[in-house]
Amino acid sequence: MLTMNKISKSFITDDVATHALRDIQLHVNEGDFVSVTGPSGSGKTTFLNIAGLLETSTSGEYLLDGEDIAKLNDSGRSRMRNQKIGFIFQSFNLIPDLNLFDNVDVPLRYRGLNTAERRKRIEHHLDQVGLASRMKHLPSQLSGGQQQRVAIARALATSPRFLLADEPTGNLDSQMAQSVMSLLEDINKAGTTILMVTHDPSLAARATRQIYIKDGHVSELTNKNSNLHVVGEA
Amino acid sequence: MLELLARLELGLIFRALMRNKIGALLIALQIALTLTIMVNAIFMMQERSQQMARPSGLDETNTFYLSNTIFAQNYNTQTALQQDLQRIRQTPGVVAVTQINAIPLSGGGWSMGLQTKPGDDLEGTGTAVYMVDEHGIEALGVELIAGENFQSSDIVWREVGSTKWPPKTIITKALAEAMFEGDWKKALGKTVYIDNHQPVQITGIINGLQAPWNGWNGVERSMLVPQQLDGKGSRYFIRTEAGRRDELMPVIEKMLADSDRGRIIRNVTSMQQTRDESYQEHQATNTILLTVIIVLTLITGFGIVGLAMFSINRRTRQIGTRRALGASQWQVMRYFMLENLLISFAGVILGAAGAVGLNIWLVATFSMSPLSPVLLVIGVVALLIVGQLAVSYPALVASKISPATATRGRA
Amino acid sequence: MFSYYLKLAYLSCKRTWGMTLLMVCAIGLGIGASMTTITVNYLMSANPIPQKSEQLFFVQMDSWEPNNPYSDDGDAPEQVTYRDGTYLWQAQKAKRQSIQTGMSAVIEPADKEVLPFMVQGRANSADFFPMFDVPFLYGSGWDHQADLKKERVIVINAELNERLFGGKDSTGQTVRMAGEDYKVTGVIDRWNPKPKFYDISTGAFNAVEEVFVPFSLITEQKFSRSGNTNCWKPSESGFQAFLDSECIWLQLWVELPTEQDKQDYLSFMNAYAKEQHQYGRFARTDNNKLRDVMQWLENQQVVSDDASMMMAMSLMFLLVCLLNTVGLLLAKFLGKASEIGVRQALGASRNDLFIQHLIESGCIGLAGGLLGLVLAILGLEAIKVMYGDWIRDLAQLDLSLVAMAIGLAIVSALLAGLYPTWRACQVQPSVQLKSQ
């Protein structure tokens, strides 16, 4: 599903190079639920951004669903994001001007689907997260947990094979966090591969695989399933 | 001094501006262009206003004129003219009347060149010519400052197509000064030459009387000659007692029209109206320029407000943090006021250069005169004030941001 | 997708309505002011007779004072003397030639109840009508013979025909003018060239005359001449002396279809000047000019200084308005950075975002353009009120000007939107998604 080979990322600001990631080796299989933990500033977010094609790596090879990302231009990467990846963010990132229907509609528009198909998908996915009745509401009229469920519906609307979640429960109270987490587990069981960054060990433990990032290096913590191994280069 | 600068955080403001160069540059450019346009527009308005303010020398409020066009055949024009003038003069409320060949400021008239020596190849001084009788000075309401008026015996008939000039003339002070090295007193009694060779003696000098063409650079140069035109078209120039002009205009028109069916009385016009029409374009241009200045300033002002509001919105958190760390409301406000002042300074310096540049172009292309530096300074100060006024509202909004914003995140 | 972007533009403008309103007003005012001045300039510099302006030439003969050129730049005078004008006219060396001057006279209507009235007219030779493509409602002009024989014939305009003959075909009827009867040969249809190119000596935008009579009648001294008369050399009294004098007061136009015709005619003029030089006239024998309609109007600067100055000012004004819009758009688009980041994460390419924001700029431009159009119409009305009658036909929007206004607005707004849009597309999604 996802293979990273010697991926590195460094930023150069004011002539000082900062290495955010160093020679990451990682393979994720279809159907995995991978949690990513690590201290602040360890490179978790950079890792997720590269995985989600929001940033490009400085060096190394990244294959997503068999395609070499380095060979894609901006619109190729946009197409990949649109068709294969779904995003869930800590601060939900719903577009405040758009109502729930239109928010879920955003990725479908870029997908170029016809009106009937879009409507069907939007209604289906909002229904799935229990918010079909509030389709015409603006995000500001919802609670945090509800907003995050809309964000999940939006991420799933394009039927991605791969879901990236960046601290999806970070802005939620524990009860809501639990409900969002079980939603993610259901999604994973239905076949979607998930990569989730979190700082909450108890949530991380619920994933099928756990990886740990520190100082730009990746290591696999336990290996519940015999699925596959990650080699963090020390 | 350095301490003061440090206290005002100028360095800090400057560094912050450098991080948002484009936004600051856009405002500075706007201010620069506004100054450029504003200063030149005001200057053009001033030039026109000065032209319009020049006195014509006439009693404009109490004078009017009309045209008399004869179409009947076998008509004794000389007798009819004397009768008309007599009738008008006897009308109660009329102070004086004269026949005249042209109307000041009207745009149409006669001009000749006067020379101090006779000869074909000499360059004469151009002057407007008004042919009047002995009532001319009183009817026009001009002031005789030296010499004497024409006598009735001086007045001669001028046939159509004649090129003969009478031996006497009364000229304006400006014409006298132009011909006699700036000393008009020297002109009285002198003989000058019209049409290259014909001698004319200056027997009187009037304070001022403008030529028919307001855009001519010799507009103050006029001469009166004692002639009555013998022809089928003539103009009568009439002065009334104060305040009776409007009442007498239709009365005299009707009286003349009824007295004789062999002619048309037309074009009955007051001098006031002639002046308004003469300067109509100037007046209109000034109104437009004024509108441009006002609208331009408003646009620039609102632009500053809009951009400042936006930048403050984006910096809410940062401002809240500063407040939490002890900045007073006034210090926050001052920050934005000073920021605007810095940008405006850059703008007005650029704008001052632009204003001078545009003026140089206008001088070259439209023969305008060069800009006065005082105006430039006034423009600079005015725009700095506009900038400060415009930014004061957003700055006030910024100063009201609660220190709690820092901990609670965006409101 | 286009309608989707329109919807997004609408929502975005609605949210920041204050800024949007400011931008629309700024563009509207800039466009309004520019279109007002552009219209006046465009109509002032219009070609009044496009179908043959390049074949009609204004004749300038330098018969002026030997020691003082007529104008500071040494150009030949703007009119010709009676001697030179009638000589060139009678020579008939051009395909057509029209010699002319302004005149005025009193008309006495047949109906004695109606008061006599004054008309402004033109004394011109027969070629005037075919040369300038004058449209006739009834009849036609007169022929060359009528000029030579000083026939009392007259062409009147439609308004006068309405007044005297109730608008009926009046050819063959007589008009009593200046104490004589004139036979009507034709009635001119509405014709109002702007500029009034064939005689701009007393104003380039005056109305067309009400009557036209044969030029040769001017020597009968029945009606008064109007227009400018300039003299440099003293002459004797009397009308014959005036005709023989060096005073310039006539305009002469010639029609020369080809470049060769023009060269030939110029040689003819110069040869005449050389011949006159031998009699002590024409101190400068080779300073004679033939200018076609547009060259002549250009040379006479019929576009007033005020008009061009105003246009320069209003274009600078538009520039300020656009800078304003660039600033506000930049602020607005950067304010949407987080939305842009989200859209990128959800699959929008930079192209998609570029189009989305360009459409938003375009909409603001369109709204500004429409506002500008309304303001231009109001501006032109204001100009008519302020400047008076002569400008009426110069303050008229036509279809091409309307299209130009809207085009100018959209192009301006797109130009203004280009940089902010580019900046918006440079947003790094990863930075935006984590912020707050």
mmCIF file of N, CA and C in Angstrom, chain A residues 40-144:
data_model
loop_
_atom_site.group_PDB
_atom_site.id
_atom_site.type_symbol
_atom_site.label_atom_id
_atom_site.label_comp_id
_atom_site.label_asym_id
_atom_site.label_seq_id
_atom_site.Cartn_x
_atom_site.Cartn_y
_atom_site.Cartn_z
ATOM 1 N N SER A 40 6.742 16.267 21.031
ATOM 2 C CA SER A 40 6.598 17.478 20.221
ATOM 3 C C SER A 40 7.867 17.751 19.433
ATOM 4 N N GLY A 41 7.711 18.140 18.198
ATOM 5 C CA GLY A 41 8.882 18.513 17.405
ATOM 6 C C GLY A 41 9.706 17.335 16.943
ATOM 7 N N SER A 42 9.172 16.127 17.081
ATOM 8 C CA SER A 42 9.957 14.954 16.694
ATOM 9 C C SER A 42 9.907 14.700 15.189
ATOM 10 N N GLY A 43 8.931 15.359 14.509
ATOM 11 C CA GLY A 43 8.804 15.140 13.070
ATOM 12 C C GLY A 43 7.536 14.398 12.702
ATOM 13 N N LYS A 44 6.652 14.179 13.680
ATOM 14 C CA LYS A 44 5.403 13.452 13.401
ATOM 15 C C LYS A 44 4.614 14.098 12.267
ATOM 16 N N THR A 45 4.411 15.428 12.433
ATOM 17 C CA THR A 45 3.566 16.118 11.462
ATOM 18 C C THR A 45 4.222 16.127 10.078
ATOM 19 N N THR A 46 5.531 16.333 10.048
ATOM 20 C CA THR A 46 6.234 16.316 8.758
ATOM 21 C C THR A 46 6.062 14.955 8.086
ATOM 22 N N PHE A 47 6.180 13.931 8.909
ATOM 23 C CA PHE A 47 5.999 12.572 8.388
ATOM 24 C C PHE A 47 4.614 12.416 7.760
ATOM 25 N N LEU A 48 3.604 12.896 8.474
ATOM 26 C CA LEU A 48 2.234 12.769 7.987
ATOM 27 C C LEU A 48 2.029 13.604 6.712
ATOM 28 N N ASN A 49 2.605 14.801 6.687
ATOM 29 C CA ASN A 49 2.467 15.661 5.513
ATOM 30 C C ASN A 49 3.081 15.017 4.272
ATOM 31 N N ILE A 50 4.230 14.361 4.484
ATOM 32 C CA ILE A 50 4.858 13.706 3.335
ATOM 33 C C ILE A 50 4.029 12.509 2.901
ATOM 34 N N ALA A 51 3.541 11.778 3.898
ATOM 35 C CA ALA A 51 2.710 10.624 3.577
ATOM 36 C C ALA A 51 1.459 11.058 2.817
ATOM 37 N N GLY A 52 0.925 12.242 3.186
ATOM 38 C CA GLY A 52 -0.313 12.715 2.570
ATOM 39 C C GLY A 52 -0.065 13.586 1.353
ATOM 40 N N LEU A 53 1.163 13.666 0.872
ATOM 41 C CA LEU A 53 1.534 14.431 -0.323
ATOM 42 C C LEU A 53 1.299 15.932 -0.175
ATOM 43 N N LEU A 54 1.278 16.411 1.083
ATOM 44 C CA LEU A 54 1.155 17.854 1.275
ATOM 45 C C LEU A 54 2.519 18.517 1.200
ATOM 46 N N GLU A 55 3.539 17.716 1.440
ATOM 47 C CA GLU A 55 4.900 18.209 1.298
ATOM 48 C C GLU A 55 5.667 17.175 0.506
ATOM 49 N N THR A 56 6.787 17.617 -0.065
ATOM 50 C CA THR A 56 7.619 16.633 -0.749
ATOM 51 C C THR A 56 8.886 16.417 0.091
ATOM 52 N N SER A 57 9.433 15.221 -0.017
ATOM 53 C CA SER A 57 10.626 14.940 0.775
ATOM 54 C C SER A 57 11.848 15.528 0.089
ATOM 55 N N THR A 58 12.897 15.732 0.874
ATOM 56 C CA THR A 58 14.131 16.265 0.301
ATOM 57 C C THR A 58 14.844 15.173 -0.508
ATOM 58 N N SER A 59 14.802 13.948 0.021
ATOM 59 C CA SER A 59 15.398 12.844 -0.727
ATOM 60 C C SER A 59 14.689 11.547 -0.370
ATOM 61 N N GLY A 60 14.934 10.505 -1.118
ATOM 62 C CA GLY A 60 14.316 9.216 -0.840
ATOM 63 C C GLY A 60 13.216 8.900 -1.820
ATOM 64 N N GLU A 61 12.668 7.678 -1.662
ATOM 65 C CA GLU A 61 11.664 7.222 -2.606
ATOM 66 C C GLU A 61 10.372 6.928 -1.853
ATOM 67 N N TYR A 62 9.255 7.338 -2.428
ATOM 68 C CA TYR A 62 7.956 7.116 -1.773
ATOM 69 C C TYR A 62 7.000 6.539 -2.814
ATOM 70 N N LEU A 63 6.530 5.321 -2.527
ATOM 71 C CA LEU A 63 5.566 4.687 -3.419
ATOM 72 C C LEU A 63 4.226 4.613 -2.720
ATOM 73 N N LEU A 64 3.199 5.158 -3.354
ATOM 74 C CA LEU A 64 1.859 5.068 -2.781
ATOM 75 C C LEU A 64 0.986 4.318 -3.768
ATOM 76 N N ASP A 65 0.456 3.196 -3.322
ATOM 77 C CA ASP A 65 -0.393 2.382 -4.184
ATOM 78 C C ASP A 65 0.316 2.096 -5.509
ATOM 79 N N GLY A 66 1.618 1.877 -5.388
ATOM 80 C CA GLY A 66 2.386 1.508 -6.571
ATOM 81 C C GLY A 66 2.897 2.681 -7.400
ATOM 82 N N GLU A 67 2.478 3.900 -7.077
ATOM 83 C CA GLU A 67 2.940 5.025 -7.901
ATOM 84 C C GLU A 67 4.098 5.749 -7.234
ATOM 85 N N ASP A 68 5.099 6.088 -8.041
ATOM 86 C CA ASP A 68 6.247 6.825 -7.516
ATOM 87 C C ASP A 68 5.894 8.310 -7.444
ATOM 88 N N ILE A 69 5.802 8.794 -6.188
ATOM 89 C CA ILE A 69 5.337 10.175 -5.976
ATOM 90 C C ILE A 69 6.270 11.202 -6.614
ATOM 91 N N ALA A 70 7.556 10.917 -6.611
ATOM 92 C CA ALA A 70 8.531 11.872 -7.148
ATOM 93 C C ALA A 70 8.277 12.186 -8.621
ATOM 94 N N LYS A 71 7.590 11.250 -9.303
ATOM 95 C CA LYS A 71 7.363 11.467 -10.734
ATOM 96 C C LYS A 71 6.106 12.296 -11.019
ATOM 97 N N LEU A 72 5.374 12.634 -9.947
ATOM 98 C CA LEU A 72 4.121 13.369 -10.161
ATOM 99 C C LEU A 72 4.344 14.876 -10.051
ATOM 100 N N ASN A 73 3.597 15.621 -10.873
ATOM 101 C CA ASN A 73 3.632 17.083 -10.711
ATOM 102 C C ASN A 73 2.502 17.483 -9.762
ATOM 103 N N ASP A 74 2.302 18.814 -9.622
ATOM 104 C CA ASP A 74 1.304 19.284 -8.662
ATOM 105 C C ASP A 74 -0.071 18.713 -8.933
ATOM 106 N N SER A 75 -0.490 18.714 -10.198
ATOM 107 C CA SER A 75 -1.866 18.239 -10.429
ATOM 108 C C SER A 75 -1.947 16.722 -10.264
ATOM 109 N N GLY A 76 -0.831 16.007 -10.540
ATOM 110 C CA GLY A 76 -0.823 14.564 -10.293
ATOM 111 C C GLY A 76 -0.954 14.257 -8.811
ATOM 112 N N ARG A 77 -0.217 15.022 -8.002
ATOM 113 C CA ARG A 77 -0.302 14.812 -6.553
ATOM 114 C C ARG A 77 -1.686 15.179 -6.038
ATOM 115 N N SER A 78 -2.256 16.273 -6.620
ATOM 116 C CA SER A 78 -3.607 16.668 -6.210
ATOM 117 C C SER A 78 -4.601 15.558 -6.520
ATOM 118 N N ARG A 79 -4.421 14.929 -7.689
ATOM 119 C CA ARG A 79 -5.337 13.858 -8.076
ATOM 120 C C ARG A 79 -5.222 12.689 -7.098
ATOM 121 N N MET A 80 -3.978 12.381 -6.713
ATOM 122 C CA MET A 80 -3.757 11.288 -5.753
ATOM 123 C C MET A 80 -4.444 11.601 -4.423
ATOM 124 N N ARG A 81 -4.236 12.828 -3.937
ATOM 125 C CA ARG A 81 -4.861 13.224 -2.665
ATOM 126 C C ARG A 81 -6.365 13.073 -2.767
ATOM 127 N N ASN A 82 -6.871 13.518 -3.895
ATOM 128 C CA ASN A 82 -8.321 13.525 -4.076
ATOM 129 C C ASN A 82 -8.896 12.114 -4.131
ATOM 130 N N GLN A 83 -8.182 11.215 -4.828
ATOM 131 C CA GLN A 83 -8.776 9.905 -5.089
ATOM 132 C C GLN A 83 -8.387 8.833 -4.075
ATOM 133 N N LYS A 84 -7.197 8.956 -3.493
ATOM 134 C CA LYS A 84 -6.727 7.842 -2.658
ATOM 135 C C LYS A 84 -6.579 8.177 -1.195
ATOM 136 N N ILE A 85 -6.546 9.492 -0.868
ATOM 137 C CA ILE A 85 -6.255 9.856 0.515
ATOM 138 C C ILE A 85 -7.406 10.667 1.105
ATOM 139 N N GLY A 86 -7.716 10.393 2.372
ATOM 140 C CA GLY A 86 -8.649 11.229 3.101
ATOM 141 C C GLY A 86 -7.925 11.822 4.294
ATOM 142 N N PHE A 87 -8.251 13.104 4.604
ATOM 143 C CA PHE A 87 -7.567 13.776 5.718
ATOM 144 C C PHE A 87 -8.526 14.082 6.860
ATOM 145 N N ILE A 88 -8.018 13.894 8.092
ATOM 146 C CA ILE A 88 -8.760 14.357 9.268
ATOM 147 C C ILE A 88 -7.774 15.143 10.117
ATOM 148 N N PHE A 89 -8.182 16.359 10.512
ATOM 149 C CA PHE A 89 -7.240 17.223 11.228
ATOM 150 C C PHE A 89 -7.668 17.436 12.668
ATOM 151 N N GLN A 90 -6.685 17.862 13.469
ATOM 152 C CA GLN A 90 -6.974 18.153 14.874
ATOM 153 C C GLN A 90 -8.021 19.263 14.996
ATOM 154 N N SER A 91 -7.849 20.325 14.173
ATOM 155 C CA SER A 91 -8.797 21.451 14.300
ATOM 156 C C SER A 91 -9.882 21.382 13.226
ATOM 157 N N PHE A 92 -10.208 20.179 12.823
ATOM 158 C CA PHE A 92 -11.326 19.859 11.912
ATOM 159 C C PHE A 92 -11.150 20.441 10.517
ATOM 160 N N ASN A 93 -10.797 21.793 10.478
ATOM 161 C CA ASN A 93 -10.584 22.447 9.189
ATOM 162 C C ASN A 93 -11.769 22.346 8.234
ATOM 163 N N LEU A 94 -12.964 22.542 8.788
ATOM 164 C CA LEU A 94 -14.114 22.692 7.890
ATOM 165 C C LEU A 94 -14.063 24.120 7.348
ATOM 166 N N ILE A 95 -14.600 24.318 6.145
ATOM 167 C CA ILE A 95 -14.584 25.672 5.573
ATOM 168 C C ILE A 95 -15.775 26.447 6.137
ATOM 169 N N PRO A 96 -15.507 27.518 6.869
ATOM 170 C CA PRO A 96 -16.568 28.169 7.652
ATOM 171 C C PRO A 96 -17.713 28.731 6.808
ATOM 172 N N ASP A 97 -17.423 29.148 5.542
ATOM 173 C CA ASP A 97 -18.474 29.729 4.691
ATOM 174 C C ASP A 97 -19.464 28.686 4.188
ATOM 175 N N LEU A 98 -19.043 27.432 4.159
ATOM 176 C CA LEU A 98 -19.861 26.403 3.514
ATOM 177 C C LEU A 98 -20.651 25.609 4.547
ATOM 178 N N ASN A 99 -21.887 25.250 4.182
ATOM 179 C CA ASN A 99 -22.656 24.412 5.105
ATOM 180 C C ASN A 99 -22.136 22.968 5.015
ATOM 181 N N LEU A 100 -22.706 22.071 5.850
ATOM 182 C CA LEU A 100 -22.145 20.715 5.936
ATOM 183 C C LEU A 100 -22.177 20.024 4.578
ATOM 184 N N PHE A 101 -23.291 20.161 3.891
ATOM 185 C CA PHE A 101 -23.425 19.542 2.578
ATOM 186 C C PHE A 101 -22.290 20.004 1.663
ATOM 187 N N ASP A 102 -22.103 21.325 1.611
ATOM 188 C CA ASP A 102 -21.087 21.873 0.707
ATOM 189 C C ASP A 102 -19.680 21.510 1.148
ATOM 190 N N ASN A 103 -19.466 21.374 2.456
ATOM 191 C CA ASN A 103 -18.152 20.975 2.937
ATOM 192 C C ASN A 103 -17.804 19.567 2.457
ATOM 193 N N VAL A 104 -18.762 18.663 2.580
ATOM 194 C CA VAL A 104 -18.498 17.297 2.138
ATOM 195 C C VAL A 104 -18.379 17.260 0.606
ATOM 196 N N ASP A 105 -19.028 18.244 -0.020
ATOM 197 C CA ASP A 105 -19.034 18.316 -1.478
ATOM 198 C C ASP A 105 -17.654 18.680 -2.054
ATOM 199 N N VAL A 106 -16.832 19.399 -1.244
ATOM 200 C CA VAL A 106 -15.573 19.950 -1.781
ATOM 201 C C VAL A 106 -14.727 18.917 -2.538
ATOM 202 N N PRO A 107 -14.328 17.801 -1.909
ATOM 203 C CA PRO A 107 -13.469 16.860 -2.648
ATOM 204 C C PRO A 107 -14.187 16.235 -3.844
ATOM 205 N N LEU A 108 -15.520 16.099 -3.728
ATOM 206 C CA LEU A 108 -16.268 15.479 -4.830
ATOM 207 C C LEU A 108 -16.276 16.377 -6.059
ATOM 208 N N ARG A 109 -16.305 17.687 -5.807
ATOM 209 C CA ARG A 109 -16.240 18.638 -6.915
ATOM 210 C C ARG A 109 -14.935 18.458 -7.671
ATOM 211 N N TYR A 110 -13.824 18.342 -6.902
ATOM 212 C CA TYR A 110 -12.533 18.213 -7.584
ATOM 213 C C TYR A 110 -12.423 16.856 -8.273
ATOM 214 N N ARG A 111 -13.268 15.918 -7.813
ATOM 215 C CA ARG A 111 -13.268 14.602 -8.427
ATOM 216 C C ARG A 111 -13.990 14.652 -9.768
ATOM 217 N N GLY A 112 -14.829 15.684 -9.936
ATOM 218 C CA GLY A 112 -15.538 15.844 -11.203
ATOM 219 C C GLY A 112 -16.732 14.914 -11.347
ATOM 220 N N LEU A 113 -17.391 14.569 -10.239
ATOM 221 C CA LEU A 113 -18.562 13.676 -10.327
ATOM 222 C C LEU A 113 -19.811 14.459 -10.706
ATOM 223 N N ASN A 114 -20.813 13.762 -11.243
ATOM 224 C CA ASN A 114 -22.043 14.482 -11.599
ATOM 225 C C ASN A 114 -22.889 14.756 -10.353
ATOM 226 N N THR A 115 -23.880 15.635 -10.541
ATOM 227 C CA THR A 115 -24.638 16.140 -9.401
ATOM 228 C C THR A 115 -25.328 15.022 -8.620
ATOM 229 N N ALA A 116 -25.958 14.132 -9.317
ATOM 230 C CA ALA A 116 -26.716 13.069 -8.650
ATOM 231 C C ALA A 116 -25.778 12.189 -7.804
ATOM 232 N N GLU A 117 -24.651 11.845 -8.394
ATOM 233 C CA GLU A 117 -23.694 10.995 -7.699
ATOM 234 C C GLU A 117 -23.143 11.692 -6.451
ATOM 235 N N ARG A 118 -22.872 12.983 -6.607
ATOM 236 C CA ARG A 118 -22.344 13.730 -5.467
ATOM 237 C C ARG A 118 -23.371 13.757 -4.353
ATOM 238 N N ARG A 119 -24.617 14.081 -4.715
ATOM 239 C CA ARG A 119 -25.683 14.165 -3.713
ATOM 240 C C ARG A 119 -25.830 12.838 -2.972
ATOM 241 N N LYS A 120 -25.792 11.770 -3.718
ATOM 242 C CA LYS A 120 -25.945 10.445 -3.127
ATOM 243 C C LYS A 120 -24.847 10.183 -2.094
ATOM 244 N N ARG A 121 -23.628 10.482 -2.508
ATOM 245 C CA ARG A 121 -22.492 10.214 -1.615
ATOM 246 C C ARG A 121 -22.528 11.095 -0.379
ATOM 247 N N ILE A 122 -22.844 12.383 -0.585
ATOM 248 C CA ILE A 122 -22.848 13.317 0.548
ATOM 249 C C ILE A 122 -23.884 12.857 1.570
ATOM 250 N N GLU A 123 -25.093 12.554 1.058
ATOM 251 C CA GLU A 123 -26.160 12.155 1.984
ATOM 252 C C GLU A 123 -25.788 10.867 2.708
ATOM 253 N N HIS A 124 -25.210 9.944 1.958
ATOM 254 C CA HIS A 124 -24.832 8.669 2.550
ATOM 255 C C HIS A 124 -23.813 8.858 3.671
ATOM 256 N N HIS A 125 -22.763 9.650 3.396
ATOM 257 C CA HIS A 125 -21.697 9.776 4.380
ATOM 258 C C HIS A 125 -22.096 10.626 5.571
ATOM 259 N N LEU A 126 -22.930 11.643 5.347
ATOM 260 C CA LEU A 126 -23.404 12.429 6.482
ATOM 261 C C LEU A 126 -24.333 11.579 7.344
ATOM 262 N N ASP A 127 -25.107 10.737 6.693
ATOM 263 C CA ASP A 127 -26.006 9.835 7.402
ATOM 264 C C ASP A 127 -25.189 8.878 8.266
ATOM 265 N N GLN A 128 -24.088 8.398 7.701
ATOM 266 C CA GLN A 128 -23.208 7.464 8.393
ATOM 267 C C GLN A 128 -22.676 8.055 9.707
ATOM 268 N N VAL A 129 -22.387 9.364 9.702
ATOM 269 C CA VAL A 129 -21.888 9.982 10.932
ATOM 270 C C VAL A 129 -23.025 10.623 11.728
ATOM 271 N N GLY A 130 -24.267 10.362 11.323
ATOM 272 C CA GLY A 130 -25.427 10.789 12.093
ATOM 273 C C GLY A 130 -25.760 12.271 11.983
ATOM 274 N N LEU A 131 -25.357 12.922 10.889
ATOM 275 C CA LEU A 131 -25.608 14.360 10.791
ATOM 276 C C LEU A 131 -26.405 14.730 9.540
ATOM 277 N N ALA A 132 -27.066 13.746 8.946
ATOM 278 C CA ALA A 132 -27.797 14.005 7.701
ATOM 279 C C ALA A 132 -28.866 15.070 7.902
ATOM 280 N N SER A 133 -29.426 15.148 9.098
ATOM 281 C CA SER A 133 -30.515 16.095 9.332
ATOM 282 C C SER A 133 -30.013 17.531 9.411
ATOM 283 N N ARG A 134 -28.696 17.704 9.554
ATOM 284 C CA ARG A 134 -28.194 19.061 9.764
ATOM 285 C C ARG A 134 -27.381 19.556 8.567
ATOM 286 N N MET A 135 -27.664 18.969 7.441
ATOM 287 C CA MET A 135 -26.932 19.254 6.213
ATOM 288 C C MET A 135 -26.774 20.744 5.880
ATOM 289 N N LYS A 136 -27.816 21.538 6.207
ATOM 290 C CA LYS A 136 -27.791 22.953 5.814
ATOM 291 C C LYS A 136 -27.167 23.844 6.892
ATOM 292 N N HIS A 137 -26.692 23.204 7.986
ATOM 293 C CA HIS A 137 -26.089 24.017 9.040
ATOM 294 C C HIS A 137 -24.673 24.418 8.674
ATOM 295 N N LEU A 138 -24.237 25.539 9.264
ATOM 296 C CA LEU A 138 -22.852 25.949 9.085
ATOM 297 C C LEU A 138 -22.017 25.286 10.180
ATOM 298 N N PRO A 139 -20.730 25.054 9.924
ATOM 299 C CA PRO A 139 -19.866 24.397 10.914
ATOM 300 C C PRO A 139 -19.932 25.070 12.278
ATOM 301 N N SER A 140 -20.038 26.423 12.273
ATOM 302 C CA SER A 140 -20.020 27.138 13.551
ATOM 303 C C SER A 140 -21.224 26.796 14.426
ATOM 304 N N GLN A 141 -22.245 26.167 13.822
ATOM 305 C CA GLN A 141 -23.439 25.823 14.611
ATOM 306 C C GLN A 141 -23.326 24.442 15.261
ATOM 307 N N LEU A 142 -22.165 23.798 15.069
ATOM 308 C CA LEU A 142 -22.004 22.432 15.593
ATOM 309 C C LEU A 142 -21.003 22.397 16.741
ATOM 310 N N SER A 143 -21.082 21.320 17.556
ATOM 311 C CA SER A 143 -20.082 21.117 18.602
ATOM 312 C C SER A 143 -18.815 20.573 17.966
ATOM 313 N N GLY A 144 -17.729 20.535 18.753
ATOM 314 C CA GLY A 144 -16.454 20.045 18.239
ATOM 315 C C GLY A 144 -16.556 18.620 17.715
#
